[in-house]
Backbone as JSON, one array per atom type, in Angstrom:
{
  "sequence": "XXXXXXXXXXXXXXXXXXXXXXXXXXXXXXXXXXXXXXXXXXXXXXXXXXXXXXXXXXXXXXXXXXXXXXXXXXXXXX",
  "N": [[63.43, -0.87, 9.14], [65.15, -3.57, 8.23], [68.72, -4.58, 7.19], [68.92, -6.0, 5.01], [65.77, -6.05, 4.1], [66.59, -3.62, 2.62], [68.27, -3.19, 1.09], [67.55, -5.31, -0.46], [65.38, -3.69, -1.63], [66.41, -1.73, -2.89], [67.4, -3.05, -5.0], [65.45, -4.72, -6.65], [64.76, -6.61, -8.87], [63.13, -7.31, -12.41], [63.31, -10.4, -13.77], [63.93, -12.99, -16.22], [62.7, -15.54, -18.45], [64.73, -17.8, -18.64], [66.1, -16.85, -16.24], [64.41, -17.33, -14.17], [64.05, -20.18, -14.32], [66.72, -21.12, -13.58], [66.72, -19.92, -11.01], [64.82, -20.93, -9.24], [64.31, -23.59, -10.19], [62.9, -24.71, -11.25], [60.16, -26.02, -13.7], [59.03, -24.39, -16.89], [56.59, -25.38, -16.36], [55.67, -26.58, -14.89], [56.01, -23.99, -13.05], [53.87, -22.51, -14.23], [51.57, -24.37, -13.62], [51.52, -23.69, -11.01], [51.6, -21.25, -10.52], [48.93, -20.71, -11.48], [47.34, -21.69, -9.37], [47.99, -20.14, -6.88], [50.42, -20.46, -6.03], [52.85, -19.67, -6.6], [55.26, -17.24, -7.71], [53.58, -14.22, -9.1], [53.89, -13.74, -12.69], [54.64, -10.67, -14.24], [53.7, -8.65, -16.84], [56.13, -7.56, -19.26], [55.75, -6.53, -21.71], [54.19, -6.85, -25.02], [54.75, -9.63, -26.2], [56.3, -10.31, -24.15], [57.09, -11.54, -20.35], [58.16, -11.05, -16.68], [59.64, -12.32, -13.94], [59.54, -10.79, -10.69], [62.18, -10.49, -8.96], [63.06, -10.38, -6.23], [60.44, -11.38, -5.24], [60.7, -14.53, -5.91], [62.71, -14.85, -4.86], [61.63, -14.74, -2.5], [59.91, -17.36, -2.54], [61.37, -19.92, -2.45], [62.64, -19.33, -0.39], [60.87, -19.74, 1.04], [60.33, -22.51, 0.34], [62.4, -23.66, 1.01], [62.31, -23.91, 4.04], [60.19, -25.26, 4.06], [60.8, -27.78, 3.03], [62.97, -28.34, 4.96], [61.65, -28.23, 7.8], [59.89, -30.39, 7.27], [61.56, -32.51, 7.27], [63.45, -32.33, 9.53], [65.67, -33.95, 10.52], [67.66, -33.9, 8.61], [69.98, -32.64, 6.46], [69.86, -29.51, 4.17]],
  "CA": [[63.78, -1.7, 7.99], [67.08, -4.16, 8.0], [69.55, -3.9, 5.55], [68.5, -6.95, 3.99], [64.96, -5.52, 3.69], [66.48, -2.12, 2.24], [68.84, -3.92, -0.51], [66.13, -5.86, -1.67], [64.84, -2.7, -2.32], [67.16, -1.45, -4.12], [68.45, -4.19, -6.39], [64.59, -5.47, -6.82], [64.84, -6.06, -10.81], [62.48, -8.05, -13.23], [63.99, -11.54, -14.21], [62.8, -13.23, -17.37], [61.94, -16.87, -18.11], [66.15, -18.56, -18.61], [66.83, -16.72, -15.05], [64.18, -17.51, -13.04], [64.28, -21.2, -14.41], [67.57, -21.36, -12.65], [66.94, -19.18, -9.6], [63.59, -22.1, -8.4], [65.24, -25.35, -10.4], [60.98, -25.35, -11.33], [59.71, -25.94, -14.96], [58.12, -23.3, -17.12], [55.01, -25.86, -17.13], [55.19, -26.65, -13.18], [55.75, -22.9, -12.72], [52.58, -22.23, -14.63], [50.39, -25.11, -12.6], [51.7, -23.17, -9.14], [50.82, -19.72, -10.54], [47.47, -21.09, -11.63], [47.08, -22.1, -8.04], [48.11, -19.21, -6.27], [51.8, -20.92, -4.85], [54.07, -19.14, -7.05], [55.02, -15.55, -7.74], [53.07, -14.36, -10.39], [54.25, -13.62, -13.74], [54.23, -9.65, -14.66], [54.25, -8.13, -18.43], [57.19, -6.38, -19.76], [55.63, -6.11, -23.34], [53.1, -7.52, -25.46], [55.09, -10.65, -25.87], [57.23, -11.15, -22.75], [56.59, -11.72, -19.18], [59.12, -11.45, -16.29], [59.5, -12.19, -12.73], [60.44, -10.13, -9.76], [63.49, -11.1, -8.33], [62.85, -10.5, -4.51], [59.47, -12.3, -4.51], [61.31, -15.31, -6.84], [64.05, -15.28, -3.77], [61.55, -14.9, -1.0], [59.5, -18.68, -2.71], [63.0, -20.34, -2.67], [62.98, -19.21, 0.96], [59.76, -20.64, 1.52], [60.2, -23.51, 0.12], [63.43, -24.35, 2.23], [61.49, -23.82, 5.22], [59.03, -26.51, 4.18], [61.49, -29.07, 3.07], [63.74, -28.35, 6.5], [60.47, -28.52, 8.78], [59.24, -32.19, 6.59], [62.85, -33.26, 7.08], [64.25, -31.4, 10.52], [67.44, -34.39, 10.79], [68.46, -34.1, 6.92], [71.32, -31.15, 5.84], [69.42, -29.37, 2.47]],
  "C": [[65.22, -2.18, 8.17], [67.61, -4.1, 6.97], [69.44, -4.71, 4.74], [67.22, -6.62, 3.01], [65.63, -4.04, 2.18], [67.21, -2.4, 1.14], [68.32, -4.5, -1.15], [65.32, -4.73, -2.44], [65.16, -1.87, -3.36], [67.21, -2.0, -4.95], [66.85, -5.0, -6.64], [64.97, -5.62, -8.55], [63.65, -7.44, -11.14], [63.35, -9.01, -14.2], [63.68, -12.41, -15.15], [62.91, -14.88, -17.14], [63.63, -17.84, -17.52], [66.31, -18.55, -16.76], [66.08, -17.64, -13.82], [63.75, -19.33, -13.0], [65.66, -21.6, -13.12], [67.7, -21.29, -11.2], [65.79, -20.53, -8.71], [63.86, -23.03, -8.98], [62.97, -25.78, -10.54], [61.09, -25.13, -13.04], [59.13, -25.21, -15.58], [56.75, -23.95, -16.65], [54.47, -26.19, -15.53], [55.0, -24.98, -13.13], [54.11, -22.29, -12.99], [51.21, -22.89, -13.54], [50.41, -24.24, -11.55], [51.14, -21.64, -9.3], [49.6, -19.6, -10.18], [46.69, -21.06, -9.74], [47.41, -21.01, -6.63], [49.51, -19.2, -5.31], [53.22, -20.73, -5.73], [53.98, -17.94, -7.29], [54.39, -15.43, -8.97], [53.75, -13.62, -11.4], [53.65, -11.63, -13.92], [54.23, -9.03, -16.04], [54.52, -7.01, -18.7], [56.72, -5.88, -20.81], [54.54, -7.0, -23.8], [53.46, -8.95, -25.69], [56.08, -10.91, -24.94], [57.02, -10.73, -21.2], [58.2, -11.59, -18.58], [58.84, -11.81, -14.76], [59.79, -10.88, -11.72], [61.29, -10.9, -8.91], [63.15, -11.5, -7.08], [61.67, -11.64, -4.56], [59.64, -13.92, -5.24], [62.02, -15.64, -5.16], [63.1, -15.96, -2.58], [60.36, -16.76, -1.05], [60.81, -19.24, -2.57], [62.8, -20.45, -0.82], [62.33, -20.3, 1.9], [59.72, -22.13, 1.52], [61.56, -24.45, 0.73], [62.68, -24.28, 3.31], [60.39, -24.95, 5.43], [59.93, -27.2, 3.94], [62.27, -28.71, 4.71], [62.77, -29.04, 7.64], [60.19, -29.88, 8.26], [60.62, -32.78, 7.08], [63.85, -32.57, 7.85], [65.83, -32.46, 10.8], [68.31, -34.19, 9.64], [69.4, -32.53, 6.74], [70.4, -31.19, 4.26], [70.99, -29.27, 1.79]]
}
């Protein structure tokens, strides 16, 4: 395990709707379509009314999704 792996492990935490708005720059209502669809992380429940993310698998779409814009667009600086 690298130490990237092993701090993710540590510091994994559950991120609620404000954060992980910011952390993917995605819409609650896109987020929802991509869940639906199986191309976003899915939503877990903290409580009878609130949902949150997980951080790491929040980071590691982000990742992903640089990897596809870079590869569509290998001369462009993200």
């Amino acid at each position: 395990m690298d130490t990237d792996t092993a701090s993710e492990c540590v510091f994994d935490r559950i991120v609620k709707e404000q954060e992980r708005r910011l952390i993917t720059s995605v819409s609650r209502a896109e987020a929802f379509q991509l869940e639906r669809k199986g191309l976003f992380p899915r939503r877990r429940r903290i409580s009878n009314r609130s949902v949150g993310w997980l951080l790491s698998e929040l980071l590691d779409w982000v990742k992903s999704r640089e990897a596809v814009i870079s590869k569509d667009s290998p001369g462009k600086a993200l």
